[in-house]
Amino acid sequence: MDVSPLPYVEIGKLLGMLVYLEDLDGKTDVYAISDDMGLEMDELVNIIKVAELLGFVEVKEGDLYITEIGKDIVYGDENRKKTIFKRAIKKLSHFRRLVGALKHSQDQSIPKSKVLDFLLEEMSEDEANESLKSIIELGRYAELIGYNPESKELYLDKVDEE
Amino acid sequence: MELLSLKGVYQTFPIREKELVILDNINLFINEGKFVSMVGPSGSGKSTILRIIAGLLNPTSGEVICKGEKIKGINPYTSMVFQTFGLLPWLDVTENITIGLEARGMPIKERLRKAFKYIDLVGLEGFEEAYPRELSGGMKQRVGIARALVMEPDLLLMDEPFSSLDVFTAENLRSEIINLWMSGKLSVKSILLVTHNIEEAITLSDQVIILTSHPGRIIGNINIELERPRVRESVEFNNIYDKIYSMVIGSTVATKEVKPLQGT
């Protein structure tokens, strides 16, 4: 069991942070961004955390660097961005396990409430809710996991397509 | 080739037996293949000009000519992206995007085919069945953009499309709009963007029209020939910025000295 809470970040903000960073030649002081962007530190930290988890940035001694994958996202078209995202989130334990569970479930879908229960075994209620929201946001963008708000079910989107 | 022109457009608004002039003799031309921005302080009537071009508002006098036709009523060659997105909360993403096509009487198969093309182009794949309440501001505006593009207008009108978004999201959407525009995948021949953000105007446009306020008047029209992607730190960028900035500020100060502000 190694599913840690996944902070919720908006895809647009994450992508924008990469564009911003690349505009600064791929490197900046973490504290400078917060001042420059008028973002709450908490939110910025979450954006950076998720970007780092996905391998798009690296943080070294208070400086933020864009990685080659991060650059690839900045300059890629929409489909390229999504392909890179999909490859990156597939490596996260949250998605690996969820994809595994979805593959083995009937009609490859699982009710949202069950996914939440599963997350609750590992973390607090707030964290589980936030993680689920993040999984849906990232999963939808990458077209790995879909979520149908009518049936309240998560399902496998286009899992093996690279 | 000329796509749109405004000739001698005046807009006045009656207020306590007086006629408040909102737009004072607006003449402008937009050629095909151009990304044009209008910048100006609030009260310069830039959004009013967009509404007149879209045919949502009839000017008090003057005319709008689009593709050689004098426009009366709704302009069929344009569609608009709004600052506040304007999505219908009870429709999902796909339905929000196709509603305009439905109103045109297009069969459902055709509607969906077109919708999926633009959903793909603006990066909304995966969000097709989401409702607006599930979407962040940035994603909502992508829906707003797809909904305008799906109508395949000749002229895309954008009214402060990034100003209600946070800085990162706006930055990302700007870069995506410019990539789409440069990709040649759009049917759109020209874009007219209204903004109060001078930096945004220079980053995006081939041409910047500068307005002054009370009443709204065009005081400048600058062509920008910097290569894309544009670097904000460059000397050329800064020179253009300073030029536009001083025009906007200069005009505001001058107006204030001459007469008190009318309206808001």
Coordinates of C-alpha atoms in Angstrom, one line a residue:
Chain A
M1 CA 0.0 0.0 0.0
D2 CA 1.8 3.1 -1.1
V3 CA -0.9 5.5 -2.2
S4 CA -0.2 8.8 -0.7
P5 CA -2.6 11.8 -1.0
L6 CA -2.5 13.4 -4.4
P7 CA -3.0 17.2 -4.3
Y8 CA -5.7 18.6 -6.5
V9 CA -4.3 20.9 -9.2
E10 CA -6.0 22.4 -12.2
I11 CA -4.5 21.1 -15.4
G12 CA -4.5 24.6 -16.9
K13 CA -2.5 26.0 -14.0
L14 CA 0.0 23.1 -14.2
L15 CA 0.5 23.7 -17.9
G16 CA 0.7 27.4 -17.4
M17 CA 3.4 27.0 -14.8
L18 CA 5.5 25.1 -17.3
V19 CA 5.0 27.8 -20.0
Y20 CA 5.9 30.4 -17.4
L21 CA 9.0 28.5 -16.3
E22 CA 10.1 27.9 -19.9
D23 CA 9.7 31.6 -20.6
L24 CA 12.3 32.2 -17.9
D25 CA 14.7 29.9 -19.7
G26 CA 13.6 27.0 -17.7
K27 CA 14.8 28.0 -14.2
T28 CA 13.5 30.2 -11.4
D29 CA 13.5 30.7 -7.7
V30 CA 10.4 29.1 -6.2
Y31 CA 9.7 32.1 -4.0
A32 CA 9.9 34.5 -6.9
I33 CA 7.0 32.8 -8.6
S34 CA 4.7 33.2 -5.7
D35 CA 5.4 37.0 -5.6
D36 CA 5.2 37.3 -9.4
M37 CA 2.0 35.3 -9.9
G38 CA 0.0 36.4 -6.9
L39 CA -0.7 32.8 -6.2
E40 CA -1.3 31.4 -2.7
M41 CA 1.9 29.6 -1.6
D42 CA -0.2 26.4 -0.7
E43 CA -1.6 26.2 -4.2
L44 CA 1.8 26.9 -5.8
V45 CA 3.4 24.2 -3.7
N46 CA 0.7 21.7 -4.9
I47 CA 1.3 22.6 -8.5
I48 CA 5.0 22.1 -8.2
K49 CA 4.6 18.9 -6.2
V50 CA 2.4 17.3 -8.8
A51 CA 4.6 18.6 -11.6
E52 CA 7.6 17.1 -9.9
L53 CA 5.8 13.8 -9.3
L54 CA 5.1 13.6 -13.0
G55 CA 8.7 14.4 -13.9
F56 CA 8.0 17.7 -15.5
V57 CA 10.1 19.8 -13.1
E58 CA 12.9 19.3 -10.6
V59 CA 13.4 21.3 -7.4
K60 CA 17.0 21.8 -6.3
E61 CA 17.8 24.0 -3.3
G62 CA 14.9 26.3 -3.7
D63 CA 15.2 26.6 -7.5
L64 CA 12.8 25.2 -9.9
Y65 CA 14.0 23.7 -13.2
I66 CA 12.0 22.4 -16.1
T67 CA 12.9 18.9 -17.4
E68 CA 13.1 17.7 -21.0
I69 CA 9.7 16.1 -20.6
G70 CA 8.4 19.4 -19.2
K71 CA 9.8 21.3 -22.3
D72 CA 8.2 18.7 -24.5
I73 CA 4.8 19.5 -23.0
V74 CA 5.3 23.3 -23.5
Y75 CA 6.1 22.9 -27.2
G76 CA 3.9 20.0 -28.0
D77 CA 0.4 20.3 -29.5
E78 CA -2.6 19.2 -27.6
N79 CA -2.3 15.5 -28.5
R80 CA 1.4 15.4 -27.7
K81 CA 0.7 17.0 -24.3
K82 CA -1.9 14.4 -23.5
T83 CA 0.3 11.5 -24.6
I84 CA 3.1 12.7 -22.3
F85 CA 0.7 13.2 -19.5
K86 CA -0.7 9.8 -19.9
R87 CA 2.7 8.2 -19.9
A88 CA 3.6 10.1 -16.7
I89 CA 0.4 9.5 -14.7
K90 CA 0.5 5.8 -15.6
K91 CA 3.6 5.6 -13.4
L92 CA 1.9 7.0 -10.3
S93 CA 0.7 4.4 -7.9
H94 CA -2.7 6.0 -7.7
F95 CA -3.3 5.4 -11.4
R96 CA -1.5 2.1 -11.7
R97 CA -3.8 0.6 -9.0
L98 CA -6.9 2.2 -10.3
V99 CA -6.2 1.1 -13.8
G100 CA -5.5 -2.4 -12.6
A101 CA -8.8 -2.5 -10.7
L102 CA -10.8 -1.1 -13.6
K103 CA -9.3 -3.7 -16.0
H104 CA -10.6 -6.5 -13.7
S105 CA -14.0 -5.0 -13.0
Q106 CA -17.1 -5.7 -14.9
D107 CA -17.6 -3.4 -17.9
Q108 CA -14.3 -1.7 -16.9
S109 CA -16.0 0.8 -14.6
I110 CA -16.1 1.4 -10.8
P111 CA -18.5 3.7 -8.8
K112 CA -16.9 6.8 -7.5
S113 CA -17.9 5.9 -4.0
K114 CA -15.9 2.6 -4.2
V115 CA -12.8 4.5 -5.3
L116 CA -13.2 6.8 -2.4
D117 CA -13.5 3.9 0.0
F118 CA -10.3 2.5 -1.4
L119 CA -8.5 5.8 -0.9
L120 CA -9.9 6.2 2.6
E121 CA -8.0 3.1 3.7
E122 CA -4.8 5.1 3.1
M123 CA -5.7 8.6 4.1
S124 CA -8.1 11.1 5.8
E125 CA -11.5 11.9 4.3
D126 CA -10.4 15.4 3.1
E127 CA -7.3 13.9 1.5
A128 CA -9.2 11.2 -0.1
N129 CA -11.8 13.6 -1.6
E130 CA -9.0 15.8 -2.9
S131 CA -7.1 12.9 -4.3
L132 CA -10.2 11.6 -6.1
K133 CA -10.8 15.0 -7.6
S134 CA -7.2 15.2 -8.8
I135 CA -7.4 11.7 -10.2
I136 CA -10.5 12.6 -12.2
E137 CA -8.9 15.9 -13.4
L138 CA -5.6 14.3 -14.5
G139 CA -7.2 11.1 -15.7
R140 CA -9.7 13.0 -17.9
Y141 CA -7.0 15.2 -19.4
A142 CA -4.7 12.3 -20.2
E143 CA -7.7 10.3 -21.5
L144 CA -6.7 7.5 -19.3
I145 CA -9.6 7.5 -16.8
G146 CA -13.0 8.9 -17.6
Y147 CA -15.7 9.9 -15.2
N148 CA -19.4 9.9 -16.0
P149 CA -21.2 12.4 -13.7
E150 CA -24.5 10.9 -14.6
S151 CA -23.8 7.3 -13.4
K152 CA -21.1 8.5 -11.0
E153 CA -18.7 5.9 -12.3
L154 CA -15.0 6.0 -13.2
Y155 CA -14.1 4.0 -16.3
L156 CA -11.1 3.2 -18.5
D157 CA -10.8 5.6 -21.4
K158 CA -8.1 4.8 -23.9
V159 CA -5.7 3.0 -21.8
D160 CA -3.2 1.3 -24.1
E161 CA -2.9 3.9 -26.7
E162 CA 0.4 5.5 -26.9
Chain B
M1 CA -8.0 41.1 -48.4
E2 CA -10.3 43.1 -46.3
L3 CA -12.5 41.0 -44.0
L4 CA -14.2 43.6 -41.9
S5 CA -14.6 47.3 -41.8
L6 CA -16.3 49.8 -39.6
K7 CA -17.2 53.1 -41.1
G8 CA -18.1 56.2 -39.1
V9 CA -19.5 54.3 -36.2
Y10 CA -21.1 56.3 -33.5
Q11 CA -22.8 55.0 -30.4
T12 CA -24.6 57.3 -28.0
F13 CA -26.7 56.5 -25.0
P14 CA -29.4 58.8 -23.6
I15 CA -28.8 59.7 -20.1
R16 CA -30.9 62.4 -18.3
E17 CA -32.0 64.2 -21.5
K18 CA -28.4 64.3 -22.7
E19 CA -26.7 62.0 -25.2
L20 CA -23.7 60.4 -23.8
V21 CA -21.2 59.5 -26.5
I22 CA -19.8 56.0 -26.1
L23 CA -18.1 55.7 -29.4
D24 CA -17.0 58.7 -31.4
N25 CA -16.5 58.1 -35.1
I26 CA -14.9 54.6 -35.1
N27 CA -13.3 53.6 -38.4
L28 CA -11.3 50.4 -38.6
F29 CA -10.4 47.7 -41.1
I30 CA -9.4 44.1 -40.4
N31 CA -7.6 42.2 -43.2
E32 CA -7.7 38.4 -43.6
G33 CA -5.0 36.5 -41.9
K34 CA -4.5 39.0 -39.0
F35 CA -4.6 38.6 -35.3
V36 CA -5.8 42.0 -34.1
S37 CA -6.1 43.3 -30.6
M38 CA -8.0 46.4 -29.2
V39 CA -6.6 47.8 -26.1
G40 CA -7.8 50.7 -24.1
P41 CA -8.9 51.8 -20.6
S42 CA -12.3 50.9 -19.3
G43 CA -14.9 53.3 -20.8
S44 CA -13.2 53.2 -24.1
G45 CA -16.0 51.2 -25.6
K46 CA -13.9 48.3 -26.8
S47 CA -16.4 45.7 -25.8
T48 CA -19.2 47.8 -27.3
I49 CA -17.3 47.7 -30.6
L50 CA -17.2 43.9 -30.4
R51 CA -20.9 43.8 -29.8
I52 CA -21.5 46.1 -32.8
I53 CA -19.3 43.9 -35.0
A54 CA -21.2 40.8 -33.8
G55 CA -24.5 42.5 -34.6
L56 CA -25.7 42.2 -31.0
L57 CA -26.0 46.0 -30.9
N58 CA -27.0 48.4 -33.6
P59 CA -24.8 51.5 -33.8
T60 CA -26.5 54.9 -33.5
S61 CA -24.9 55.6 -36.9
G62 CA -22.3 54.3 -39.2
E63 CA -21.9 50.9 -40.8
V64 CA -20.4 47.5 -40.4
I65 CA -19.2 45.7 -43.5
C66 CA -18.1 42.1 -43.3
K67 CA -17.0 40.1 -46.4
G68 CA -18.4 42.9 -48.6
E69 CA -21.8 42.8 -47.0
K70 CA -23.4 45.5 -45.0
I71 CA -24.4 43.8 -41.7
K72 CA -27.9 44.3 -40.4
G73 CA -28.8 42.2 -37.3
I74 CA -26.6 39.3 -36.2
N75 CA -23.3 39.0 -38.1
P76 CA -23.2 35.5 -39.5
Y77 CA -19.5 35.6 -40.1
T78 CA -18.5 36.0 -36.5
S79 CA -18.7 34.2 -33.2
M80 CA -17.7 35.3 -29.8
V81 CA -15.7 34.1 -26.8
F82 CA -16.8 35.8 -23.5
Q83 CA -14.9 36.8 -20.4
T84 CA -17.4 35.0 -18.2
F85 CA -17.5 31.9 -20.4
G86 CA -21.3 31.9 -20.8
L87 CA -21.8 28.1 -20.4
L88 CA -25.1 26.5 -19.7
P89 CA -24.8 24.7 -16.4
W90 CA -27.4 22.0 -17.3
L91 CA -25.6 20.9 -20.4
D92 CA -22.4 18.9 -20.5
V93 CA -19.3 19.9 -22.5
T94 CA -20.3 18.4 -25.8
E95 CA -23.8 19.8 -25.5
N96 CA -22.5 23.3 -24.7
I97 CA -20.3 23.2 -27.7
T98 CA -23.0 21.9 -30.1
I99 CA -25.9 24.1 -29.0
G100 CA -25.2 26.8 -31.7
L101 CA -25.1 24.1 -34.4
E102 CA -28.3 22.7 -33.2
A103 CA -29.9 26.1 -33.5
R104 CA -28.7 26.2 -37.1
G105 CA -30.6 23.0 -37.7
M106 CA -27.6 20.8 -38.3
P107 CA -28.3 17.0 -38.0
I108 CA -26.9 15.4 -34.9
K109 CA -24.3 13.2 -36.6
E110 CA -22.8 16.2 -38.3
R111 CA -22.9 18.2 -35.1
L112 CA -21.0 15.6 -33.1
R113 CA -18.4 15.2 -35.9
K114 CA -17.7 18.9 -35.8
A115 CA -17.8 19.1 -32.0
F116 CA -15.2 16.3 -31.7
K117 CA -12.9 18.0 -34.1
Y118 CA -12.8 21.2 -32.0
I119 CA -12.9 19.3 -28.7
D120 CA -9.7 17.6 -29.9
L121 CA -8.1 20.9 -31.1
V122 CA -8.7 22.8 -27.8
G123 CA -7.6 19.9 -25.6
L124 CA -11.0 19.0 -24.1
E125 CA -10.8 15.3 -25.0
G126 CA -11.6 13.4 -21.8
F127 CA -13.9 16.1 -20.6
E128 CA -16.7 15.6 -23.1
E129 CA -19.2 14.5 -20.5
A130 CA -18.2 16.8 -17.7
Y131 CA -20.6 19.5 -16.6
P132 CA -19.4 23.1 -16.2
R133 CA -19.5 22.8 -12.4
E134 CA -16.8 20.1 -12.6
L135 CA -14.5 22.3 -14.6
S136 CA -11.9 24.8 -13.6
G137 CA -12.0 28.3 -15.1
G138 CA -9.4 27.4 -17.7
M139 CA -11.3 24.3 -18.8
K140 CA -14.6 26.4 -18.9
Q141 CA -12.9 28.9 -21.2
R142 CA -11.7 26.1 -23.5
V143 CA -15.3 25.1 -23.8
G144 CA -16.1 28.7 -24.6
I145 CA -13.5 28.8 -27.3
A146 CA -14.5 25.5 -28.8
R147 CA -18.1 26.6 -28.8
A148 CA -17.1 29.7 -30.8
L149 CA -14.8 27.8 -33.2
V150 CA -17.3 25.1 -34.0
M151 CA -19.4 27.7 -35.7
E152 CA -16.5 28.1 -38.1
P153 CA -16.6 31.9 -38.3
D154 CA -14.4 34.0 -40.5
L155 CA -13.8 36.4 -37.7
L156 CA -13.4 35.2 -34.1
L157 CA -14.2 37.8 -31.5
M158 CA -12.8 37.5 -28.1
D159 CA -13.9 39.8 -25.3
E160 CA -11.3 39.8 -22.5
P161 CA -11.1 36.0 -22.7
F162 CA -8.3 35.5 -20.2
S163 CA -9.0 38.3 -17.7
S164 CA -11.1 36.2 -15.3
L165 CA -8.5 33.5 -15.1
D166 CA -5.5 33.2 -12.8
V167 CA -2.1 34.0 -14.3
F168 CA -0.9 30.5 -15.0
T169 CA -4.1 29.4 -16.7
A170 CA -4.2 32.6 -18.7
E171 CA -0.6 32.1 -19.8
N172 CA -1.3 28.6 -20.9
L173 CA -4.5 29.5 -22.8
R174 CA -2.7 32.3 -24.6
S175 CA 0.0 30.0 -25.7
E176 CA -2.6 27.5 -26.9
I177 CA -4.6 30.1 -28.8
I178 CA -1.5 31.3 -30.6
N179 CA -0.4 27.7 -31.4
L180 CA -3.9 27.0 -32.8
W181 CA -3.8 30.2 -34.8
M182 CA -0.4 29.4 -36.2
S183 CA -1.2 25.8 -36.9
G184 CA -3.5 26.7 -39.8
K185 CA -6.1 24.2 -38.6
L186 CA -8.8 26.7 -38.0
S187 CA -11.3 28.0 -40.5
V188 CA -11.0 31.4 -38.8
K189 CA -9.5 34.0 -41.1
S190 CA -8.9 36.7 -38.5
I191 CA -9.1 37.2 -34.7
L192 CA -10.2 40.3 -32.9
L193 CA -9.3 40.3 -29.3
V194 CA -10.3 42.9 -26.8
T195 CA -8.1 43.3 -23.7
H196 CA -6.9 45.9 -21.2
N197 CA -3.6 43.9 -21.0
I198 CA -1.0 45.6 -23.3
E199 CA 1.5 42.8 -22.8
E200 CA -1.1 40.3 -23.9
A201 CA -1.9 42.3 -26.9
I202 CA 1.7 42.5 -28.0
T203 CA 2.4 38.8 -27.3
L204 CA -0.5 37.7 -29.5
S205 CA -1.2 40.2 -32.2
D206 CA -0.1 41.3 -35.7
Q207 CA -1.8 44.6 -35.1
V208 CA -2.9 46.5 -32.0
I209 CA -5.6 49.2 -32.1
I210 CA -5.4 51.6 -29.2
L211 CA -8.5 53.3 -27.9
T212 CA -9.0 56.2 -25.5
S213 CA -12.0 56.7 -23.2
H214 CA -14.9 59.1 -22.7
P215 CA -15.8 59.0 -25.5
G216 CA -14.2 55.9 -27.1
R217 CA -12.0 56.9 -30.0
I218 CA -9.2 55.2 -31.9
I219 CA -5.9 57.0 -31.2
G220 CA -3.4 54.5 -32.6
N221 CA -2.9 51.5 -34.8
I222 CA 0.4 49.7 -34.6
N223 CA 1.6 46.8 -36.6
I224 CA 3.7 44.3 -34.8
E225 CA 6.2 42.4 -36.8
L226 CA 8.1 40.6 -34.0
E227 CA 8.7 36.9 -34.7
R228 CA 6.8 34.4 -32.6
P229 CA 7.1 33.1 -30.0
R230 CA 7.6 36.6 -28.6
V231 CA 10.0 37.2 -25.8
R232 CA 8.8 39.7 -23.3
E233 CA 12.3 40.6 -22.1
S234 CA 13.4 41.7 -25.5
V235 CA 14.2 45.3 -26.3
E236 CA 11.9 45.4 -29.2
F237 CA 9.0 44.1 -27.2
N238 CA 9.6 46.7 -24.5
N239 CA 9.8 49.5 -27.0
I240 CA 6.4 48.6 -28.4
Y241 CA 5.1 48.2 -24.8
D242 CA 6.3 51.7 -23.8
K243 CA 4.9 53.2 -27.0
I244 CA 1.4 51.8 -26.4
Y245 CA 1.5 52.3 -22.7
S246 CA 2.3 56.0 -23.1
M247 CA -0.5 56.4 -25.7
V248 CA -3.1 54.8 -23.3
I249 CA -1.9 56.7 -20.2
G250 CA -1.2 59.9 -22.1
S251 CA -4.7 60.0 -23.5
T252 CA -6.4 59.2 -20.2
V253 CA -4.5 62.1 -18.5
A254 CA -5.2 64.5 -21.3
T255 CA -8.9 63.7 -21.3
K256 CA -9.2 64.2 -17.6
E257 CA -7.7 67.6 -17.8
V258 CA -10.0 68.8 -20.5
K259 CA -13.3 67.6 -19.0
P260 CA -14.6 65.6 -16.2
L261 CA -15.3 62.0 -16.7
Q262 CA -18.8 61.1 -17.9
G263 CA -20.4 57.8 -16.9
T264 CA -18.1 55.0 -15.9

